[in-house]
Tab-separated table of C-alpha atoms and ligand atoms in Angstrom:
chain	number	residue	atom	x	y	z
N	1	MET	CA	14.731	102.707	3.858
N	2	ALA	CA	17.819	100.894	5.106
N	3	THR	CA	19.405	97.578	4.176
N	4	LEU	CA	19.475	94.435	6.256
N	5	ASN	CA	21.248	91.451	4.665
N	6	GLY	CA	21.073	93.356	1.407
N	7	GLN	CA	17.255	93.727	1.607
N	8	LEU	CA	15.510	97.068	1.781
N	9	VAL	CA	13.650	97.459	5.070
N	10	PRO	CA	11.495	100.431	6.137
N	11	ILE	CA	13.136	102.336	8.999
N	12	PRO	CA	10.238	101.982	11.506
N	13	LEU	CA	10.335	98.166	11.100
N	14	LEU	CA	14.080	98.225	11.623
N	15	VAL	CA	13.720	100.261	14.806
N	16	LEU	CA	11.106	97.823	16.103
N	17	PHE	CA	13.396	94.934	15.212
N	18	PHE	CA	16.310	96.288	17.276
N	19	PHE	CA	14.007	97.343	20.091
N	20	VAL	CA	12.743	93.759	20.427
N	21	LEU	CA	16.281	92.404	20.272
N	22	ALA	CA	17.410	94.874	22.912
N	23	LEU	CA	14.693	93.889	25.432
N	24	PRO	CA	16.502	91.977	28.153
N	25	PRO	CA	14.722	88.608	27.943
N	26	SER	CA	15.646	87.814	31.529
N	27	LEU	CA	13.301	90.549	32.782
N	28	ALA	CA	10.304	89.139	30.933
N	29	CYS	CA	8.997	86.906	33.678
N	30	ASP	CA	5.808	87.432	35.624
N	31	ALA	CA	6.686	87.696	39.319
N	32	GLY	CA	3.572	85.811	40.441
N	33	ASP	CA	4.193	82.937	38.012
N	34	ARG	CA	7.818	82.803	39.149
N	35	ALA	CA	6.734	82.431	42.781
N	36	VAL	CA	4.304	79.659	41.795
N	37	LEU	CA	7.035	77.787	39.910
N	38	LEU	CA	9.233	77.852	42.997
N	39	LYS	CA	6.357	76.365	45.027
N	40	ILE	CA	5.875	73.667	42.366
N	41	LYS	CA	9.587	72.880	42.571
N	42	ALA	CA	9.397	72.635	46.354
N	43	GLY	CA	6.314	70.406	46.058
N	44	PHE	CA	8.334	67.511	44.611
N	45	LEU	CA	10.330	65.218	46.886
N	46	ASN	CA	13.518	65.819	44.862
N	47	PRO	CA	13.415	69.529	43.913
N	48	GLY	CA	17.110	69.356	42.997
N	49	ILE	CA	15.987	67.972	39.593
N	50	PHE	CA	15.037	71.560	38.713
N	51	ALA	CA	18.570	72.878	39.288
N	52	SER	CA	18.092	75.755	36.854
N	53	TRP	CA	14.997	76.986	38.735
N	54	ASN	CA	17.263	79.141	40.845
N	55	GLU	CA	15.709	81.223	43.640
N	56	SER	CA	18.389	83.873	43.214
N	57	SER	CA	17.740	84.490	39.508
N	58	ALA	CA	15.148	87.165	38.731
N	59	THR	CA	13.928	85.431	35.586
N	60	CYS	CA	11.971	82.240	35.083
N	61	CYS	CA	11.499	82.036	31.325
N	62	ASP	CA	14.911	80.506	30.760
N	63	TRP	CA	14.467	77.875	33.461
N	64	TYR	CA	14.569	74.294	32.183
N	65	GLY	CA	11.196	73.220	30.766
N	66	VAL	CA	9.516	76.603	31.261
N	67	GLY	CA	7.995	78.399	28.287
N	68	CYS	CA	6.713	81.987	28.403
N	69	GLN	CA	4.915	84.532	26.323
N	70	ARG	CA	7.826	86.969	26.504
N	71	LEU	CA	6.074	89.860	24.843
N	72	ASP	CA	3.052	89.642	27.129
N	73	GLY	CA	4.581	90.219	30.538
N	74	GLY	CA	6.348	86.864	30.604
N	75	ARG	CA	3.375	84.779	31.642
N	76	VAL	CA	4.206	81.065	31.878
N	77	THR	CA	2.447	79.191	29.070
N	78	SER	CA	4.144	75.794	29.092
N	79	LEU	CA	5.830	73.403	31.461
N	80	THR	CA	7.561	70.570	29.624
N	81	TYR	CA	9.715	67.845	31.087
N	82	HIS	CA	9.510	64.435	29.425
N	83	ASN	CA	12.305	62.487	31.084
N	84	MET	CA	14.491	60.509	28.678
N	85	GLU	CA	17.549	60.440	30.926
N	86	GLY	CA	16.767	57.592	33.299
N	87	ALA	CA	15.742	57.201	36.932
N	88	ALA	CA	18.350	59.643	38.284
N	89	PHE	CA	16.522	62.475	36.480
N	90	ALA	CA	12.960	61.393	37.300
N	91	LEU	CA	10.769	63.668	39.375
N	92	SER	CA	9.411	62.063	42.498
N	93	GLY	CA	6.265	62.731	44.504
N	94	ARG	CA	2.686	63.830	43.930
N	95	LEU	CA	1.752	66.501	41.405
N	96	PRO	CA	1.683	69.752	43.434
N	97	ASP	CA	-1.614	71.644	43.824
N	98	GLU	CA	0.177	74.837	42.692
N	99	LEU	CA	0.137	73.535	39.088
N	100	GLY	CA	-3.356	75.028	39.033
N	101	ASP	CA	-1.981	78.498	39.833
N	102	LEU	CA	-0.454	79.238	36.407
N	103	PRO	CA	-3.483	80.801	34.684
N	104	PHE	CA	-1.799	81.205	31.272
N	105	LEU	CA	-0.619	77.587	31.089
N	106	SER	CA	-1.632	75.935	27.814
N	107	HIS	CA	0.749	72.937	27.696
N	108	LEU	CA	1.662	70.731	30.657
N	109	PHE	CA	3.955	67.822	29.741
N	110	LEU	CA	5.394	65.696	32.549
N	111	GLY	CA	6.062	62.207	31.234
N	112	ASN	CA	8.219	59.168	31.913
N	113	HIS	CA	8.839	59.991	35.591
N	114	SER	CA	8.405	56.582	37.190
N	115	ASN	CA	8.136	58.145	40.659
N	116	ILE	CA	5.314	60.616	40.026
N	117	TYR	CA	2.437	58.871	41.806
N	118	GLY	CA	-0.973	59.444	43.353
N	119	GLY	CA	-3.904	61.236	41.790
N	120	LEU	CA	-4.204	64.494	39.883
N	121	PRO	CA	-4.803	67.775	41.752
N	122	LEU	CA	-8.331	69.139	41.425
N	123	THR	CA	-6.736	72.565	40.993
N	124	LEU	CA	-5.997	71.652	37.350
N	125	THR	CA	-9.622	72.581	36.576
N	126	ARG	CA	-8.632	76.238	37.130
N	127	LEU	CA	-6.436	76.131	34.026
N	128	THR	CA	-8.969	77.537	31.573
N	129	ARG	CA	-6.375	77.879	28.798
N	130	LEU	CA	-4.937	74.370	29.129
N	131	SER	CA	-5.125	72.654	25.752
N	132	ALA	CA	-2.665	69.752	26.122
N	133	LEU	CA	-2.058	67.627	29.208
N	134	TYR	CA	0.507	64.847	28.770
N	135	LEU	CA	1.104	62.786	31.911
N	136	ASN	CA	1.916	59.463	30.264
N	137	ARG	CA	4.403	56.900	31.599
N	138	ASN	CA	4.264	57.905	35.249
N	139	SER	CA	2.918	55.921	38.207
N	140	LEU	CA	-0.328	57.846	38.626
N	141	SER	CA	-3.068	55.789	40.234
N	142	GLY	CA	-6.584	55.772	41.609
N	143	VAL	CA	-9.722	56.271	39.566
N	144	LEU	CA	-9.575	58.417	36.446
N	145	PRO	CA	-9.813	62.111	37.374
N	146	PHE	CA	-13.404	62.729	36.222
N	147	PHE	CA	-13.051	66.493	36.846
N	148	LEU	CA	-10.654	66.939	33.917
N	149	SER	CA	-13.724	67.188	31.664
N	150	GLN	CA	-14.336	70.608	33.261
N	151	ILE	CA	-11.255	72.068	31.555
N	152	PRO	CA	-12.937	74.001	28.738
N	153	SER	CA	-10.104	74.129	26.197
N	154	LEU	CA	-8.543	70.710	26.707
N	155	LYS	CA	-7.811	69.160	23.295
N	156	VAL	CA	-5.233	66.483	24.118
N	157	LEU	CA	-5.311	64.298	27.231
N	158	ASP	CA	-2.679	61.592	27.484
N	159	LEU	CA	-2.807	59.455	30.641
N	160	ALA	CA	-1.376	56.322	29.033
N	161	TYR	CA	1.035	53.943	30.779
N	162	ASN	CA	-0.002	54.715	34.340
N	163	LYS	CA	-1.816	52.737	37.032
N	164	PHE	CA	-5.295	54.192	36.772
N	165	ALA	CA	-7.900	51.610	37.760
N	166	GLY	CA	-11.650	51.184	37.938
N	167	LEU	CA	-14.342	52.402	35.591
N	168	ILE	CA	-14.221	54.995	32.824
N	169	PRO	CA	-16.168	57.839	34.500
N	170	PRO	CA	-19.373	58.958	32.762
N	171	GLU	CA	-18.037	62.535	33.019
N	172	PHE	CA	-15.529	61.579	30.314
N	173	SER	CA	-18.413	62.055	27.879
N	174	ASN	CA	-18.514	65.783	28.544
N	175	PHE	CA	-15.231	67.267	27.351
N	176	PRO	CA	-16.102	70.428	25.422
N	177	ALA	CA	-13.147	70.417	23.018
N	178	LEU	CA	-11.286	67.100	23.291
N	179	GLN	CA	-9.685	65.590	20.172
N	180	TYR	CA	-7.277	63.009	21.601
N	181	LEU	CA	-7.757	60.755	24.616
N	182	GLY	CA	-4.949	58.292	25.381
N	183	MET	CA	-5.683	55.857	28.210
N	184	GLU	CA	-3.820	52.783	26.968
N	185	VAL	CA	-1.883	50.480	29.286
N	186	ASN	CA	-3.642	51.159	32.576
N	187	HIS	CA	-5.808	48.922	34.783
N	188	LEU	CA	-9.203	50.167	33.645
N	189	GLU	CA	-12.104	47.726	33.911
N	190	GLY	CA	-15.859	47.523	33.582
N	191	VAL	CA	-17.834	48.473	30.499
N	192	ILE	CA	-17.389	51.400	28.126
N	193	PRO	CA	-20.077	53.943	29.148
N	194	SER	CA	-22.762	54.269	26.490
N	195	THR	CA	-22.402	58.058	26.662
N	196	ILE	CA	-18.836	57.904	25.325
N	197	GLY	CA	-20.120	58.631	21.830
N	198	ASN	CA	-20.536	62.159	23.180
N	199	LEU	CA	-16.901	62.279	24.309
N	200	SER	CA	-16.573	65.581	22.568
N	201	LYS	CA	-18.783	68.096	20.878
N	202	SER	CA	-15.899	68.546	18.475
N	203	VAL	CA	-16.759	67.890	14.846
N	204	LEU	CA	-13.099	67.153	14.146
N	205	PRO	CA	-11.974	63.539	14.056
N	206	LEU	CA	-11.594	62.125	17.547
N	207	HIS	CA	-8.775	59.825	18.556
N	208	LEU	CA	-9.187	57.319	21.387
N	209	ASN	CA	-6.725	54.690	22.567
N	210	LEU	CA	-7.996	52.316	25.270
N	211	SER	CA	-5.778	49.364	24.440
N	212	HIS	CA	-4.198	47.077	27.047
N	213	ASN	CA	-6.723	47.495	29.849
N	214	MET	CA	-9.251	45.024	31.274
N	215	ILE	CA	-12.369	46.566	29.772
N	216	SER	CA	-15.215	44.101	29.268
N	217	GLY	CA	-18.823	43.926	28.136
N	218	ASP	CA	-20.372	44.742	24.774
N	219	ILE	CA	-19.260	47.698	22.677
N	220	PRO	CA	-22.129	50.199	23.125
N	221	ALA	CA	-23.946	50.962	19.866
N	222	GLU	CA	-23.520	54.677	20.747
N	223	LEU	CA	-19.800	54.273	20.041
N	224	GLY	CA	-20.736	54.133	16.371
N	225	VAL	CA	-20.648	57.931	15.998
N	226	PRO	CA	-19.334	59.164	12.650
N	227	ASN	CA	-16.505	61.389	13.881
N	228	TRP	CA	-13.820	58.931	14.994
N	229	GLY	CA	-10.460	59.394	13.312
N	230	MET	CA	-8.683	56.679	15.288
N	231	LEU	CA	-10.236	54.074	17.559
N	232	VAL	CA	-7.995	51.605	19.388
N	233	LEU	CA	-9.751	49.118	21.685
N	234	SER	CA	-7.278	46.235	21.326
N	235	HIS	CA	-6.164	43.887	24.120
N	236	ASN	CA	-9.253	44.127	26.294
N	237	ASN	CA	-12.087	41.704	27.046
N	238	LEU	CA	-14.767	43.254	24.847
N	239	THR	CA	-17.591	41.001	23.667
N	240	GLY	CA	-20.527	41.112	21.283
N	241	ASP	CA	-21.213	43.058	18.151
N	242	ALA	CA	-18.908	45.671	16.603
N	243	THR	CA	-20.971	46.276	13.451
N	244	PRO	CA	-22.236	49.752	14.594
N	245	LEU	CA	-18.628	50.985	14.279
N	246	PHE	CA	-18.607	50.305	10.539
N	247	GLY	CA	-20.352	52.066	7.658
N	248	ALA	CA	-18.899	53.213	4.328
N	249	ASN	CA	-19.291	56.966	4.949
N	250	LYS	CA	-17.466	57.176	8.308
N	251	ALA	CA	-14.264	59.227	8.422
N	252	ILE	CA	-12.242	56.776	10.511
N	253	THR	CA	-8.788	55.909	9.160
N	254	TYR	CA	-7.381	53.738	11.969
N	255	MET	CA	-9.354	50.970	13.680
N	256	ASP	CA	-7.781	48.401	15.980
N	257	LEU	CA	-10.201	45.989	17.685
N	258	SER	CA	-7.727	43.093	17.901
N	259	PHE	CA	-7.318	40.726	20.859
N	260	ASN	CA	-10.830	40.880	22.280
N	261	LYS	CA	-13.771	38.466	22.315
N	262	LEU	CA	-15.924	40.199	19.716
N	263	LYS	CA	-18.494	37.906	18.124
N	264	PHE	CA	-20.415	39.040	15.051
N	265	ASP	CA	-21.002	38.201	11.410
N	266	MET	CA	-18.877	40.265	9.023
N	267	THR	CA	-20.741	39.320	5.833
N	268	GLY	CA	-23.024	42.372	5.591
N	269	ILE	CA	-20.549	45.052	6.711
N	270	ASP	CA	-19.622	48.117	4.668
N	271	PHE	CA	-16.144	49.179	5.741
N	272	PRO	CA	-15.352	52.908	6.122
N	273	VAL	CA	-13.714	53.657	2.778
N	274	LYS	CA	-10.952	55.865	4.229
N	275	LEU	CA	-9.516	53.089	6.423
N	276	GLU	CA	-5.732	52.857	6.268
N	277	MET	CA	-5.439	50.415	9.129
N	278	LEU	CA	-7.848	47.647	10.160
N	279	ALA	CA	-6.842	45.152	12.845
N	280	LEU	CA	-9.446	42.531	13.788
N	281	GLN	CA	-7.229	39.580	14.667
N	282	ASN	CA	-7.904	37.383	17.690
N	283	ASN	CA	-11.668	37.678	18.038
N	284	MET	CA	-14.585	35.353	17.226
N	285	ILE	CA	-15.717	37.061	14.030
N	286	SER	CA	-17.691	34.836	11.660
N	287	GLY	CA	-19.149	35.072	8.165
N	288	SER	CA	-17.144	35.995	5.087
N	289	ILE	CA	-15.097	39.012	3.962
N	290	PRO	CA	-17.327	41.382	1.924
N	291	ALA	CA	-16.152	42.294	-1.591
N	292	GLN	CA	-16.644	45.982	-0.711
N	293	ILE	CA	-13.268	45.794	1.093
N	294	ASN	CA	-11.601	46.152	-2.323
N	295	GLN	CA	-12.830	49.779	-2.420
N	296	LEU	CA	-10.530	50.730	0.500
N	297	GLY	CA	-7.756	52.190	-1.650
N	298	ASP	CA	-5.702	53.444	1.319
N	299	LEU	CA	-5.780	50.201	3.325
N	300	TYR	CA	-2.187	49.104	3.859
N	301	THR	CA	-2.323	47.508	7.315
N	302	PHE	CA	-4.803	44.684	7.737
N	303	ASN	CA	-5.192	41.505	9.779
N	304	VAL	CA	-8.125	39.143	10.352
N	305	SER	CA	-6.123	36.179	11.667
N	306	ASP	CA	-7.458	33.986	14.493
N	307	ASN	CA	-11.186	34.397	13.862
N	308	GLN	CA	-13.977	32.126	12.537
N	309	LEU	CA	-14.146	33.512	9.000
N	310	CYS	CA	-15.091	31.378	6.040
N	311	GLY	CA	-15.457	31.555	2.267
N	312	LEU	CA	-13.528	33.182	-0.551
N	313	ILE	CA	-11.171	36.071	0.136
N	314	PRO	CA	-12.558	38.518	-2.469
N	315	ALA	CA	-9.831	38.954	-5.103
N	316	GLY	CA	-9.210	42.608	-5.963
N	317	PRO	CA	-6.724	45.471	-5.781
N	318	VAL	CA	-6.845	45.753	-1.971
N	319	MET	CA	-6.982	42.126	-0.832
N	320	ASP	CA	-4.234	41.244	-3.317
N	321	ARG	CA	-1.848	43.444	-1.239
N	322	PHE	CA	-1.931	40.974	1.642
N	323	ASP	CA	-0.367	37.526	1.749
N	324	ASP	CA	-1.632	34.566	3.774
N	325	THR	CA	-0.068	35.816	7.019
N	326	HIS	CA	-2.897	38.368	7.244
N	327	PHE	CA	-5.604	35.644	7.222
N	328	LEU	CA	-4.141	32.896	9.448
N	329	ARG	CA	-6.116	30.380	11.519
N	330	ASN	CA	-9.711	30.996	10.498
N	331	LYS	CA	-12.446	28.420	9.961
N	332	CYS	CA	-12.392	28.009	6.188
N	333	LEU	CA	-10.967	31.014	4.313
N	334	CYS	CA	-9.877	30.317	0.738
N	335	ARG	CA	-7.933	32.278	-1.907
N	336	SER	CA	-9.756	30.348	-4.621
N	337	LYS	CA	-12.070	27.342	-4.753
N	338	ASP	CA	-9.178	24.914	-4.367
N	339	MET	CA	-6.679	27.075	-2.407
N	340	CYS	CA	-7.949	27.160	1.152
N	341	LEU	CA	-5.765	28.309	4.063
L	401	NAG	C1	21.948	80.422	41.569
L	401	NAG	O1	22.372	81.681	41.078
L	401	NAG	C2	23.413	82.274	41.885
L	401	NAG	C3	23.671	83.680	41.361
L	401	NAG	O2	23.667	83.718	39.955
L	401	NAG	C4	24.649	81.383	41.809
L	401	NAG	O3	25.678	81.937	42.602
L	401	NAG	C5	24.291	79.995	42.313
L	401	NAG	O4	25.376	79.133	42.128
L	401	NAG	C6	23.105	79.433	41.560
L	401	NAG	N1	22.685	78.194	42.166
L	401	NAG	C7	22.458	77.097	41.455
L	401	NAG	C8	21.989	75.894	42.242
L	401	NAG	O5	22.618	77.021	40.256
L	402	NAG	C1	11.619	56.625	29.326
L	402	NAG	O1	12.865	56.744	29.958
L	402	NAG	C2	13.786	55.692	29.678
L	402	NAG	C3	15.015	55.921	30.497
L	402	NAG	O2	14.674	55.972	31.844
L	402	NAG	C4	14.094	55.672	28.223
L	402	NAG	O3	14.950	54.593	27.930
L	402	NAG	C5	12.838	55.524	27.434
L	402	NAG	O4	13.110	55.636	26.061
L	402	NAG	C6	11.833	56.598	27.817
L	402	NAG	N1	10.579	56.274	27.153
L	402	NAG	C7	9.900	57.173	26.479
L	402	NAG	C8	8.696	56.678	25.776
L	402	NAG	O5	10.183	58.340	26.443
L	403	NAG	C1	-25.287	63.101	23.301
L	403	NAG	O1	-25.584	64.486	23.350
L	403	NAG	C2	-26.758	64.825	22.643
L	403	NAG	C3	-26.896	66.328	22.652
L	403	NAG	O2	-26.072	66.921	23.596
L	403	NAG	C4	-27.948	64.142	23.318
L	403	NAG	O3	-29.134	64.452	22.621
L	403	NAG	C5	-27.726	62.649	23.287
L	403	NAG	O4	-28.760	62.000	23.986
L	403	NAG	C6	-26.414	62.295	23.916
L	403	NAG	N1	-26.177	60.880	23.706
L	403	NAG	C7	-25.757	60.096	24.668
L	403	NAG	C8	-25.541	58.657	24.274
L	403	NAG	O5	-25.513	60.489	25.781
L	404	NAG	C1	-2.374	52.594	21.272
L	404	NAG	O1	-1.717	52.037	22.366
L	404	NAG	C2	-0.987	50.842	22.108
L	404	NAG	C3	-0.454	50.311	23.416
L	404	NAG	O2	0.659	50.993	23.813
L	404	NAG	C4	0.119	51.149	21.115
L	404	NAG	O3	0.819	49.959	20.815
L	404	NAG	C5	-0.485	51.720	19.866
L	404	NAG	O4	0.543	52.111	18.990
L	404	NAG	C6	-1.354	52.925	20.175
L	404	NAG	N1	-2.010	53.266	18.947
L	404	NAG	C7	-1.971	54.487	18.431
L	404	NAG	C8	-2.596	54.650	17.105
L	404	NAG	O5	-1.456	55.411	19.019
L	405	NAG	C1	-10.512	38.586	30.498
L	405	NAG	O1	-11.388	37.861	31.331
L	405	NAG	C2	-10.848	36.634	31.820
L	405	NAG	C3	-11.891	35.905	32.621
L	405	NAG	O2	-13.139	36.484	32.504
L	405	NAG	C4	-9.637	36.951	32.672
L	405	NAG	O3	-9.044	35.760	33.133
L	405	NAG	C5	-8.631	37.726	31.854
L	405	NAG	O4	-7.545	38.132	32.671
L	405	NAG	C6	-9.254	38.964	31.241
L	405	NAG	N1	-8.293	39.567	30.358
L	405	NAG	C7	-8.144	40.873	30.265
L	405	NAG	C8	-7.130	41.354	29.284
L	405	NAG	O5	-8.809	41.645	30.915
L	406	NAG	C1	-1.810	38.798	12.203
L	406	NAG	O1	-2.154	38.479	13.535
L	406	NAG	C2	-1.708	37.196	13.969
L	406	NAG	C3	-2.178	37.023	15.398
L	406	NAG	O2	-3.557	36.827	15.436
L	406	NAG	C4	-0.207	37.092	13.863
L	406	NAG	O3	0.192	35.767	14.177
L	406	NAG	C5	0.221	37.430	12.450
L	406	NAG	O4	1.642	37.453	12.389
L	406	NAG	C6	-0.303	38.790	12.043
L	406	NAG	N1	0.036	39.029	10.644
L	406	NAG	C7	0.726	40.104	10.273
L	406	NAG	C8	0.989	40.232	8.809
L	406	NAG	O5	1.117	40.933	11.060
């Protein structure tokens, strides 16, 4: 035994500890991955942004934004550059095909580069270990890349704040492992495909944000699957009935359907009892607010303003949390028989 910071440590552990420390980290970089990174750099119109990706340095794991598994031959596992520094530091050009040539890549984050444009390379489907793909706040365009659903381990896909247009592809119902799909603030249109309830075979809660697009038509009844955790459909042109989304035993905690043209009667609804957030404002919802809403002990964000609701707001521990500004401009909602809003 020996002591390290006053603690007794077995000698073999100590030897291992110094051996690991003594490994020159600069050598732990896979030569093939390094060559691919240099091609990726050269694939952008302003490769100078990656100043630290220096052709004359033997390493790659200490290059800006590059993450490696140092103890496993230095394979590149992450590429992370979310630009917070302004236009002068924004990458420019199309995403290079060589991004698909980093077989150990599990995280690819390139966000807030206003000059990354065009579509996504099909080569991304080669990345069998990719679990998170964040490409939000760029200028990507065209139809949604339907082939992304072929990436077997993809858990998080964030394409928000881009210029994707057209329909949600039916292939987006076939992700094997997806848990989060962010597509808000794009130019998507058409109806939500009825197969979207099969978005993922995952039993974990699913999170979907489709807000601020131009999606229209009725909400498909198949969207009423039990495994949503978060569902954000606000600021679209959705019509018709949303009642299949409700039901007391659903796990959903966050539901935002505001600013659409939904038209249904709320009277008979059972709200999911775990809801923490329910936004229904700016629709054409009629009927009255069911008393069951007072069982939603975690509900702290709530708005039903600008609908066609009527009748008594059911007094109780939950509804009493919210003042009149959560019930504005309905048909005939009242706090009590003689206190109507
Ligand atoms: C690249 O590395 C070489 C050798 O370490 C150095 O002389 C050169 O200035 C570096 N270039 C850049 C652009 O950092
Ligand atoms: C995007 O970059 C700008 C600077 O160009 C910065 O002000 C902004 O906070 C960034 N946005 C996000 C969401 O990172
Ligand atoms: C969803 O998948 C299940 C089994 O894979 C299938 O039976 C069902 O028809 C699918 N539903 C839709 C709406 O595609
Ligand atoms: C969904 O997207 C909208 C639009 O940007 C955003 O305001 C909202 O916070 C997002 N919701 C969640 C839960 O991420
Ligand atoms: C909704 O549809 C109307 C006409 O049908 C259109 O003028 C409006 O721009 C649409 N709004 C959105 C958010 O798609
Ligand atoms: C509820 O939504 C309406 C818009 O429909 C808005 O005017 C009101 O301020 C919101 N109330 C709260 C408490 O956010």
